[in-house]
XYZ file of C-alpha atoms in Angstrom:
754
model
C 161.607 88.118 107.714
C 160.899 86.438 111.163
C 159.740 89.786 112.632
C 157.454 90.407 109.617
C 155.909 86.939 110.002
C 155.343 87.345 113.722
C 153.686 90.679 113.078
C 151.501 89.113 110.416
C 150.535 86.127 112.666
C 149.963 87.862 115.998
C 148.518 91.231 114.787
C 146.926 90.898 111.346
C 146.117 87.188 111.599
C 144.544 87.470 115.096
C 142.312 90.365 113.942
C 141.205 88.470 110.840
C 140.401 85.314 112.846
C 138.400 87.255 115.515
C 136.603 89.218 112.746
C 135.583 86.032 110.938
C 134.469 84.454 114.261
C 132.327 87.481 115.185
C 130.922 87.635 111.570
C 129.898 84.032 111.650
C 128.240 84.408 115.159
C 126.457 87.573 113.843
C 125.388 85.738 110.694
C 123.490 83.122 112.748
C 121.601 85.863 114.546
C 121.065 87.678 111.137
C 119.878 84.534 109.263
C 117.024 84.096 111.801
C 116.295 87.854 112.446
C 116.832 87.260 116.156
C 117.198 91.014 117.088
C 113.978 91.937 115.103
C 112.023 89.118 116.404
C 112.980 90.065 120.001
C 111.627 93.506 119.475
C 108.405 92.292 118.053
C 107.983 89.171 120.272
C 104.521 90.082 121.555
C 103.291 91.656 118.350
C 100.328 89.951 116.421
C 101.190 87.390 113.751
C 102.044 89.296 110.555
C 100.317 92.333 112.225
C 96.932 90.659 111.770
C 94.619 92.263 114.423
C 91.139 93.472 114.711
C 90.887 97.130 115.516
C 87.614 98.602 116.793
C 86.480 101.247 114.355
C 82.710 101.533 115.162
C 80.951 103.548 117.936
C 79.416 102.023 120.874
C 80.241 98.991 123.066
C 79.266 95.254 122.469
C 80.411 92.662 124.878
C 80.194 89.998 122.207
C 82.323 91.987 119.822
C 84.862 92.848 122.623
C 85.412 89.236 123.508
C 85.689 88.239 119.909
C 88.227 90.927 119.087
C 90.134 90.146 122.333
C 90.273 86.352 121.641
C 91.206 86.895 117.954
C 94.033 89.279 118.854
C 95.293 86.999 121.658
C 95.442 84.008 119.257
C 97.287 86.197 116.734
C 99.823 87.256 119.471
C 100.198 83.641 120.686
C 100.846 82.266 117.245
C 103.308 85.022 116.584
C 105.059 84.588 119.900
C 105.488 80.809 119.444
C 106.870 81.066 115.967
C 109.177 83.983 116.851
C 110.467 81.996 119.950
C 111.138 79.041 117.748
C 113.156 81.088 115.169
C 114.997 82.907 117.964
C 116.052 79.460 119.576
C 117.177 78.340 116.036
C 119.131 81.594 115.540
C 120.843 81.217 118.856
C 121.652 77.582 118.313
C 123.009 78.485 114.928
C 125.220 81.239 116.432
C 126.278 78.955 119.208
C 127.293 76.355 116.639
C 129.694 78.842 114.988
C 130.849 80.017 118.404
C 131.809 76.453 119.488
C 133.054 75.443 116.050
C 135.641 78.294 115.740
C 136.399 78.673 119.444
C 139.372 76.204 119.329
C 140.803 78.069 116.368
C 140.528 81.411 118.236
C 142.110 79.941 121.408
C 144.884 77.977 119.644
C 145.814 80.691 117.076
C 148.636 82.140 119.118
C 150.289 78.628 119.275
C 149.799 77.837 115.478
C 152.523 79.938 114.191
C 154.610 76.931 112.862
C 151.587 75.978 110.737
C 150.639 79.457 109.579
C 154.190 80.047 108.367
C 153.221 78.141 105.194
C 150.227 80.295 104.681
C 152.364 83.432 105.195
C 154.881 82.240 102.688
C 152.282 81.489 100.125
C 150.557 84.900 100.527
C 153.895 86.618 100.298
C 154.613 84.785 97.119
C 151.303 86.016 95.791
C 152.628 89.483 95.162
C 150.724 92.165 93.320
C 153.684 94.063 92.043
C 153.642 95.277 88.386
C 156.194 92.658 87.216
C 154.318 89.837 89.097
C 150.983 90.861 87.596
C 152.359 90.991 84.039
C 153.989 87.518 84.546
C 150.819 85.986 85.960
C 148.101 87.677 83.966
C 149.952 88.978 80.934
C 148.769 86.444 78.339
C 145.289 86.031 79.955
C 144.324 89.721 80.488
C 147.066 92.441 80.191
C 148.376 91.755 76.621
C 145.059 91.149 75.018
C 143.687 94.382 76.727
C 146.593 96.317 75.240
C 146.129 94.775 71.886
C 149.539 93.030 71.843
C 150.748 89.409 71.876
C 154.227 89.449 73.504
C 155.996 91.103 76.401
C 158.535 92.804 74.040
C 155.650 94.793 72.536
C 155.064 96.602 75.819
C 157.714 99.094 74.837
C 155.285 100.434 72.150
C 152.459 100.946 74.673
C 152.150 104.361 76.492
C 153.154 104.015 80.126
C 149.975 105.530 81.388
C 147.865 102.941 79.518
C 149.994 100.097 80.863
C 149.600 101.379 84.549
C 145.802 101.746 84.094
C 145.442 98.273 82.679
C 147.492 96.725 85.396
C 145.414 98.659 88.015
C 142.274 97.390 86.239
C 143.630 93.801 86.392
C 144.479 94.174 90.116
C 140.995 95.609 90.891
C 139.236 92.655 89.209
C 141.481 90.094 91.062
C 140.682 91.924 94.305
C 136.931 91.555 93.617
C 137.446 87.832 92.984
C 139.608 87.373 96.153
C 136.929 89.257 98.163
C 134.169 87.015 96.849
C 136.127 83.840 97.901
C 136.465 85.045 101.554
C 133.054 83.741 102.609
C 133.501 84.864 106.278
C 133.424 88.491 105.314
C 130.280 90.318 106.486
C 129.355 91.575 103.005
C 129.410 88.019 101.649
C 127.562 86.500 104.512
C 124.805 89.037 104.724
C 124.002 88.673 101.012
C 121.914 85.625 102.129
C 118.344 86.696 102.925
C 117.246 86.199 106.479
C 114.342 84.156 107.694
C 111.557 85.586 109.868
C 111.816 89.118 108.810
C 108.400 89.051 107.293
C 106.885 87.767 110.536
C 107.463 91.254 112.188
C 105.599 93.041 109.263
C 102.224 92.880 107.575
C 101.085 90.910 104.469
C 101.215 92.846 101.074
C 99.497 90.569 98.624
C 97.973 93.385 96.465
C 101.171 95.439 96.551
C 103.244 92.393 95.473
C 101.079 92.027 92.371
C 101.939 95.610 91.210
C 105.461 96.006 92.235
C 109.050 94.571 91.887
C 111.112 93.767 94.937
C 114.559 95.438 94.254
C 116.213 93.054 96.810
C 116.361 90.487 93.993
C 118.596 90.608 90.947
C 117.149 92.545 87.904
C 118.035 92.886 84.250
C 119.983 96.055 84.951
C 121.776 95.038 88.134
C 125.167 95.020 86.266
C 124.967 98.811 86.334
C 125.447 98.748 90.061
C 128.737 100.663 90.244
C 129.613 103.650 92.293
C 127.053 106.148 93.431
C 127.960 105.999 97.079
C 127.400 109.728 97.535
C 123.906 109.690 96.215
C 122.985 106.580 98.252
C 124.290 108.303 101.264
C 122.095 111.317 100.565
C 119.136 109.058 100.269
C 119.894 107.341 103.482
C 120.254 110.666 105.274
C 116.666 111.597 104.186
C 114.998 108.202 104.830
C 116.321 107.971 108.478
C 114.630 111.197 109.531
C 111.592 111.257 111.762
C 109.734 113.720 109.528
C 109.948 114.824 105.802
C 111.610 111.444 105.119
C 110.369 111.104 101.592
C 112.404 112.295 98.546
C 112.330 113.173 94.949
C 115.296 111.622 92.989
C 115.835 114.202 90.257
C 117.979 113.574 87.195
C 117.959 113.347 83.428
C 116.986 110.106 81.763
C 119.867 107.681 81.649
C 121.885 109.369 84.442
C 121.614 106.379 86.808
C 118.574 107.025 89.004
C 117.571 103.252 89.052
C 121.128 102.383 89.745
C 121.026 104.411 92.903
C 117.768 102.787 94.052
C 119.175 99.379 93.424
C 122.334 100.386 95.401
C 120.168 101.460 98.201
C 118.199 98.115 98.246
C 121.455 96.177 98.158
C 122.881 98.185 101.084
C 119.742 97.597 103.143
C 119.750 93.819 102.394
C 123.547 93.593 103.355
C 122.968 95.814 106.435
C 125.683 98.353 105.203
C 123.422 101.276 106.186
C 121.870 102.943 109.141
C 120.193 100.469 111.531
C 116.818 102.356 111.267
C 116.598 101.039 107.642
C 117.303 97.411 108.430
C 114.621 95.077 107.256
C 113.045 97.674 104.983
C 111.728 96.501 101.565
C 112.316 98.669 98.548
C 109.590 98.114 95.961
C 109.287 99.631 92.472
C 105.670 100.298 91.641
C 104.351 99.466 88.152
C 102.052 102.478 87.828
C 100.912 101.405 84.234
C 99.625 98.176 85.696
C 97.955 99.869 88.584
C 96.182 102.557 86.569
C 95.884 100.752 83.238
C 93.059 98.445 84.247
C 90.891 101.294 85.646
C 88.069 102.518 83.512
C 87.378 105.684 85.667
C 89.696 107.874 87.532
C 87.895 107.253 90.844
C 88.431 103.554 90.365
C 92.205 104.092 89.737
C 92.562 106.368 92.780
C 90.769 103.779 94.942
C 93.101 100.971 93.794
C 96.192 103.118 94.320
C 95.019 104.159 97.712
C 94.285 100.573 98.747
C 97.807 99.582 97.664
C 99.480 102.418 99.649
C 97.385 101.647 102.751
C 98.398 98.055 102.528
C 102.174 99.196 102.348
C 101.521 101.525 105.302
C 100.085 98.698 107.362
C 103.101 96.465 106.551
C 105.368 98.942 108.290
C 108.624 98.266 106.367
C 108.007 99.483 102.816
C 109.996 102.053 100.833
C 107.879 102.600 97.721
C 109.566 103.904 94.493
C 107.229 105.634 92.013
C 108.834 106.167 88.587
C 107.835 109.355 86.684
C 105.933 110.602 89.750
C 105.378 113.923 88.087
C 102.756 112.364 85.820
C 100.574 111.629 88.775
C 100.799 115.096 90.510
C 98.993 116.959 87.789
C 95.736 116.505 85.856
C 97.466 117.548 82.620
C 98.674 113.991 81.648
C 95.763 111.897 83.119
C 94.893 110.911 86.706
C 95.889 113.387 89.523
C 96.871 111.405 92.554
C 98.099 114.352 94.557
C 95.672 113.854 97.451
C 96.495 110.178 97.884
C 100.263 110.690 97.722
C 100.166 113.704 100.088
C 98.145 111.611 102.623
C 100.608 108.827 102.569
C 103.628 111.067 102.560
C 102.386 112.481 105.947
C 102.434 109.048 107.480
C 105.563 107.803 109.252
C 104.851 104.095 108.553
C 105.680 104.309 104.816
C 108.269 106.150 102.826
C 108.096 107.254 99.198
C 110.827 107.891 96.654
C 109.627 109.651 93.437
C 111.682 109.529 90.405
C 111.474 112.442 88.036
C 113.577 114.819 85.694
C 114.624 118.448 86.278
C 112.039 119.709 83.671
C 109.174 117.725 85.157
C 110.160 118.830 88.573
C 110.239 122.465 87.775
C 106.993 122.403 85.684
C 104.726 120.095 87.839
C 106.236 119.394 91.265
C 107.752 122.672 92.361
C 104.544 124.651 92.002
C 102.664 121.945 94.072
C 103.232 123.181 97.644
C 100.902 120.427 99.040
C 103.400 117.797 97.986
C 106.676 119.692 98.309
C 106.575 120.086 102.094
C 106.692 116.298 102.524
C 109.655 115.600 100.159
C 113.416 116.439 100.069
C 114.968 116.881 96.639
C 118.076 114.740 95.823
C 119.902 115.628 92.658
C 121.660 113.001 90.490
C 124.335 114.303 88.253
C 126.092 112.314 85.473
C 129.514 110.784 86.405
C 132.656 112.257 84.893
C 134.459 110.545 81.979
C 136.965 109.023 84.324
C 134.211 107.651 86.536
C 132.297 106.374 83.403
C 135.508 104.617 82.270
C 135.801 103.057 85.722
C 132.138 101.816 85.404
C 132.866 100.292 82.002
C 136.010 98.473 83.413
C 133.986 96.804 86.057
C 131.017 95.747 83.845
C 132.920 94.839 80.642
C 133.630 91.243 81.797
C 129.769 90.676 82.190
C 129.208 91.854 78.583
C 132.108 89.570 77.287
C 131.112 86.491 79.177
C 130.052 83.698 76.899
C 130.601 85.768 73.736
C 134.181 84.684 72.773
C 135.277 88.234 72.270
C 137.620 90.552 74.162
C 137.807 94.435 73.986
C 141.055 96.322 74.163
C 141.649 99.093 76.638
C 142.061 101.537 73.798
C 138.608 100.605 72.440
C 137.212 101.152 75.854
C 138.594 104.659 76.084
C 137.325 105.365 72.549
C 133.831 104.388 73.668
C 134.062 107.073 76.318
C 135.463 109.702 74.063
C 133.158 109.098 71.107
C 129.929 108.674 73.191
C 130.852 111.966 74.877
C 131.372 113.604 71.475
C 128.509 112.154 69.461
C 125.863 111.295 72.088
C 125.918 114.599 74.063
C 122.152 114.521 74.455
C 122.418 111.255 76.644
C 124.251 111.453 79.965
C 126.893 109.166 81.260
C 126.963 106.293 82.105
C 123.988 105.229 79.846
C 125.443 106.313 76.599
C 128.757 104.680 77.231
C 126.984 101.426 78.324
C 124.709 101.527 75.362
C 127.539 102.028 72.864
C 129.613 99.266 74.711
C 126.682 96.895 74.181
C 126.326 97.798 70.433
C 130.016 97.450 69.818
C 130.192 93.973 71.471
C 127.022 92.818 69.698
C 128.417 93.993 66.330
C 131.746 92.303 66.949
C 130.017 88.984 67.938
C 127.852 89.245 64.745
C 130.999 89.760 62.604
C 132.756 86.967 64.564
C 135.547 89.193 65.766
C 137.605 87.886 68.615
C 139.249 91.156 69.414
C 137.413 94.518 69.554
C 139.666 97.378 68.608
C 139.466 101.223 68.580
C 138.749 101.133 64.736
C 135.623 98.918 65.425
C 134.288 101.564 67.625
C 134.939 104.403 65.159
C 133.383 102.344 62.340
C 130.180 101.770 64.302
C 129.973 105.567 65.208
C 130.616 106.494 61.538
C 127.775 104.130 60.334
C 125.321 105.669 62.890
C 126.167 109.355 62.509
C 127.306 109.318 58.822
C 130.269 111.488 60.020
C 133.751 110.207 59.320
C 135.439 109.141 62.707
C 138.905 107.585 63.446
C 142.039 107.270 61.418
C 142.074 108.701 57.982
C 142.051 106.164 55.030
C 143.618 106.795 51.716
C 140.375 107.491 49.956
C 139.338 110.148 52.522
C 142.790 111.754 52.445
C 142.346 112.157 48.687
C 138.849 113.638 49.164
C 140.151 116.222 51.779
C 142.935 117.153 49.438
C 140.367 117.938 46.710
C 137.840 119.636 48.933
C 138.297 123.012 47.390
C 137.779 121.653 43.943
C 134.684 119.838 44.956
C 133.287 123.047 46.461
C 133.789 124.919 43.236
C 131.775 122.240 41.411
C 128.771 123.877 43.065
C 129.968 127.328 43.762
C 131.118 130.229 41.474
C 133.708 132.740 42.705
C 133.772 133.297 46.474
C 137.311 131.860 46.813
C 137.864 133.324 50.278
C 134.715 131.645 51.632
C 135.626 128.275 50.192
C 139.159 128.412 51.450
C 138.030 129.232 55.045
C 135.556 126.356 55.123
C 138.017 123.891 53.682
C 140.651 124.825 56.252
C 138.016 124.328 59.084
C 137.062 120.827 57.744
C 140.669 119.755 57.392
C 141.396 120.902 60.975
C 138.432 119.017 62.356
C 139.047 115.787 60.503
C 142.687 115.625 61.307
C 141.894 116.252 64.993
C 143.989 119.424 65.463
C 141.064 121.772 66.247
C 139.638 122.340 69.646
C 137.226 119.482 70.480
C 134.971 121.573 72.781
C 134.063 124.137 70.114
C 131.871 123.574 67.084
C 133.498 122.186 63.971
C 133.408 125.728 62.612
C 131.506 129.047 63.047
C 131.341 131.486 60.277
C 129.820 134.800 59.613
C 128.964 135.178 55.976
C 128.594 138.794 54.896
C 127.476 140.081 51.492
C 124.518 141.188 49.345
C 121.501 139.033 48.592
C 121.919 136.228 45.858
C 125.705 135.919 45.935
C 125.792 132.278 47.144
C 125.832 132.463 51.010
C 123.014 129.919 51.454
C 124.242 127.825 48.548
C 127.609 127.620 50.316
C 125.891 126.274 53.514
C 124.103 123.685 51.428
C 127.275 122.662 49.749
C 128.887 122.374 53.158
C 126.093 120.043 54.382
C 126.581 117.823 51.235
C 130.396 117.810 51.446
C 131.022 117.288 55.120
C 127.871 115.370 56.305
C 127.109 113.602 53.142
C 123.561 114.865 52.658
C 122.220 118.301 51.624
C 119.333 117.681 53.996
C 121.746 117.753 56.989
C 120.942 121.357 57.544
C 118.742 123.146 60.145
C 117.751 126.633 59.135
C 116.356 129.487 61.246
C 115.196 132.876 59.994
C 116.609 135.286 62.590
C 114.523 138.179 61.317
C 111.677 136.488 63.103
C 111.549 136.033 66.986
C 113.530 132.962 67.866
C 111.296 130.346 69.452
C 113.742 128.878 72.001
C 111.756 125.616 72.610
C 111.764 124.758 68.882
C 115.451 125.842 68.559
C 116.514 123.633 71.515
C 114.444 120.751 70.190
C 115.901 121.008 66.569
C 119.489 121.277 67.783
C 119.111 118.398 70.307
C 117.646 116.091 67.643
C 120.076 117.039 64.910
C 123.521 117.087 66.521
C 125.469 116.456 63.256
C 124.339 119.199 60.952
C 125.012 122.660 59.414
C 123.061 125.137 61.578
C 122.251 128.093 59.259
C 121.128 131.300 60.902
C 119.772 133.574 58.174
C 119.752 137.389 58.608
C 121.673 137.108 61.781
C 121.962 140.870 62.222
C 118.160 141.204 62.698
C 118.164 139.111 65.828
C 117.688 141.075 69.034
C 120.709 141.592 71.417
C 119.388 138.989 74.006
C 119.294 136.374 71.177
C 122.741 137.340 69.925
C 124.199 137.070 73.460
C 122.619 133.515 73.664
C 125.163 132.384 71.050
C 128.317 133.609 72.863
C 128.770 130.332 74.794
C 127.868 128.360 71.726
C 130.662 129.727 69.648
C 133.141 129.775 72.567
C 132.395 126.552 74.504
C 130.271 124.487 72.148
C 127.169 124.162 74.231
C 124.142 126.023 75.583
C 121.791 125.216 78.525
C 118.062 125.175 77.912
C 115.417 126.525 80.362
C 115.860 123.374 82.517
C 119.653 123.517 82.787
C 120.204 120.727 80.279
C 123.224 120.997 77.990
C 122.765 121.008 74.238
C 125.947 120.348 72.413
C 127.016 122.074 69.176
C 130.458 120.368 69.046
C 129.443 118.365 66.011
C 127.827 121.242 64.061
C 129.126 123.772 61.628
C 127.419 127.076 62.360
C 126.883 129.490 59.502
C 125.350 133.001 60.144
C 124.434 134.939 57.072
C 123.993 138.700 57.047
C 123.262 141.376 54.551
C 124.860 143.898 56.912
C 127.238 146.279 55.084
C 125.919 145.029 51.754
C 125.855 148.456 50.131
C 129.330 149.197 51.633
C 130.553 146.070 50.138
C 129.061 146.754 46.744
C 130.463 150.290 46.707
C 133.976 149.259 47.728
C 134.422 146.005 45.957
C 136.189 147.528 42.944
C 138.732 149.119 45.232
C 139.730 145.712 46.607
C 137.974 145.710 49.994
C 139.518 143.596 52.801
C 137.844 141.530 55.536
C 139.356 143.918 58.154
C 137.688 147.009 56.567
C 134.295 145.239 56.606
C 134.665 144.231 60.296
C 135.642 147.759 61.233
C 132.613 149.161 59.369
C 130.244 146.668 61.092
C 131.672 147.583 64.513
C 131.446 151.370 63.775
C 127.740 150.961 62.921
C 127.157 148.798 66.071
C 125.587 146.005 63.953
C 127.512 143.285 65.900
C 129.403 143.502 69.226
C 133.138 142.928 69.347
C 132.600 139.976 71.700
C 130.432 138.293 69.218
C 132.515 138.895 66.124
C 135.771 137.685 67.937
C 134.128 134.367 68.614
C 133.585 133.476 64.875
C 136.292 131.240 63.337
C 136.192 133.546 60.215
C 134.191 136.472 59.014
C 133.779 135.762 55.236
C 132.985 138.406 52.813
C 130.951 137.404 49.730
C 131.498 139.832 46.964
C 128.837 140.928 44.361
C 128.794 138.637 41.297
C 130.162 139.901 38.005
C 128.606 139.066 34.664
C 131.109 136.156 33.949
C 130.241 134.679 37.395
C 126.518 134.697 36.610
C 127.204 132.821 33.373
C 129.022 130.078 35.249
C 126.141 129.850 37.634
C 123.778 129.449 34.719
C 125.931 126.592 33.333
C 125.927 124.859 36.738
C 122.187 125.171 36.953
C 121.546 123.884 33.426
C 123.933 121.082 33.976
C 121.866 120.020 36.919
C 118.717 120.117 34.684
C 120.558 117.924 32.132
C 121.435 115.447 34.760
C 117.790 115.178 35.953
C 116.608 114.598 32.305
C 119.324 111.975 31.796
C 117.712 109.836 34.460
C 114.595 109.809 32.188
C 116.841 108.789 29.186
C 116.451 112.277 27.607
C 119.598 113.955 26.387
C 119.566 117.725 26.735
C 122.161 119.960 24.953
C 122.512 123.762 24.996
C 123.258 126.390 22.403
C 126.073 128.600 23.720
C 123.897 131.720 23.113
C 121.608 130.570 25.890
C 124.120 131.135 28.695
C 124.716 134.990 28.439
C 120.928 135.483 27.755
C 119.846 133.660 30.821
C 122.543 135.376 32.913
C 121.286 138.708 31.872
C 117.684 137.951 32.572
C 118.301 136.069 35.769
C 120.533 138.623 37.550
C 119.634 141.860 39.293
C 121.649 144.281 41.327
C 119.172 144.055 44.260
C 118.747 140.240 44.448
C 121.926 139.020 42.835
C 121.512 135.562 41.132
C 118.480 134.641 43.278
C 115.840 135.285 40.481
C 117.807 132.710 38.254
C 116.222 129.579 39.610
C 112.708 131.081 39.135
C 113.607 132.076 35.589
C 114.843 128.604 34.770
C 111.700 127.034 36.207
C 109.264 129.428 34.421
C 110.928 129.600 30.963
C 113.060 126.390 30.507
C 111.682 123.687 32.768
C 108.039 124.505 32.017
C 108.882 124.527 28.231
C 110.385 121.065 28.428
C 107.561 119.765 30.674
C 104.919 120.994 28.070
C 106.777 119.125 25.278
C 106.838 115.942 27.268
C 103.132 116.069 27.948
C 102.419 116.803 24.335
C 104.507 113.700 23.216
C 107.119 115.776 21.396
C 109.898 114.631 23.686
C 110.199 110.865 24.216
C 112.646 108.517 25.830
C 116.135 108.386 24.231
C 115.502 111.687 22.405
C 118.319 114.130 21.959
C 117.106 117.728 22.303
C 118.670 121.188 22.221
C 117.792 124.337 24.062
C 118.340 127.371 21.880
C 116.936 130.878 21.250
C 114.625 131.963 18.391
C 116.509 134.572 16.318
C 113.466 136.604 15.669
C 111.315 136.488 18.910
C 114.364 135.991 21.263
C 112.189 133.319 22.927
C 113.643 130.027 24.271
C 112.743 126.935 22.206
C 113.456 123.267 22.093
C 114.724 121.718 18.888
C 116.311 118.592 17.633
C 113.642 116.036 18.666
C 114.330 112.497 18.143
């Protein structure tokens, strides 16, 4: 123990004391910008000087310019000297104040023994952290109340929560060590502005990112991207950059991180004293009536920034101002300023906008370097949430469990695939906390996250409840309430839905992908509609594309991105060209596709149904012989209708057999029952003569179109008949009517009015 103490006192302790002493002396010089003021000692006051810009020579003008500039230099010199003196005195104060401690430290070992014993006692082992922070932090985060319940907690979760606790304590401890450079240099220095020019107009139309903002709590990680920005900005030439990333990926976070690093001087010395300003382009251009007026104002602001000499300008959505398609084209002004070495520009844009509007613009491209911003991984996003969660909870009297935090990451990744991390996770965290506060919940659990997701998506999420278990058990019966025959199709769909809801299927693939084969009018499309109603709760939750027409990719990508929880119905799939069919290979296999701009579109929450009439005649001919799915697949492969690679990626190839007479009668009964239900809402009671069913089945079915003509027949002959009688006043509210057939004319008629 004695050797350990001596090592701590004479090695670690000495280093820490010397570091603190040096930091405090440096802080005095930093606070008054001594180094910068020395460099600009003989520069004009705030760079205010008269420069000759007219031809010819005038003695009067020469002496006026000379005297003005001399006065500006003298004023600047005097004020800078005063600040330099103050800075040196301040540093000298710290030098003298802590010099005795530095000199006496080797002899203070008897006193520092107590400090050593205290710090040693403050151990950060797992047991000590549980003992000290168990009730305050670790137990509530794990959703338990006592130490005995730790046995129920997965070991990995316990370790991660303890690591989280340790990390937060380290942050607090670091903040308390005021002598550390990162804490001292957070204080803004005096005199910095004296070395650079005034920017009154620029300040009106921009936000200084040195100061805290509403989204400053997002400042976690992104060291790699900040380092890339730094590498571009310190160059002598081509030191402007485009920050390219999808909305929500964290581009503003990176800019804020850069501004913070500059302020705390944790960056290349060439960037010390730079100001990072975010331009409000709407404010700059919004007040202009004509484009020339807007250009002139923008040019004036940029020239003011250039004259200041320490400005890094951030232009959001810069692509909008580099093309005349969306309004004012500021290419010439931006290109002129990008060429200057006295101002630097950072343009924020998206990959799509960059490819469409910036990449073809060679005049701009040569002055800028592209810096890509990619979403963080799930692990990195979880780390971000761990660090910002205390900010969300502060003052709200609620605490979120670690399990709920993980669920936010998992469910936002699954159900908000069109938004990148970390934004989607942070947005969901904010919503869950707000909802819990509204409901006055003190603890936010995993089930609360699942409940909110279910409310938003209308898709069941989380643990199965008794009512839902019963519904899943009765799925097949519920399908047959709308479908006749097609037992094989119903069984395949029901199995897929059960696998998905119980969480045993692959999460990266779509909920289900099916190829429906069979003749026209046998219920393929009706099955897809039933699927939308049963699984997603609404028959409208279906996106439909006719594959016999050329697929418009932009429309397809847009519909799939905007409707992530749906049945995707691809009709007449066999008529799509080979290039389009190959497009779906990664969809069926990996659950996503990339659009023309490299953005992922997720199909993980979709059920994909492809219908096809391929082999319809073959199915019709062989159905009486008891045709199997394997025979149909072999026939399709033999005819080269679909490739083996494509067929193998479907969860199931479902054969819809031609309808028999008794099947069509059942369909008639289903359709008439729907009509009866619609009239019941109008307080009209409709009954049917049994003779109606076989007659309608005979008229509404054809070998070529199956049962498809049935709906048109019902509309023309039955619904129109009832509508006419309602208009004539024959059918009134509370009437009981009966649909029957005239024995002589064989026409349908309504009887039993009243």
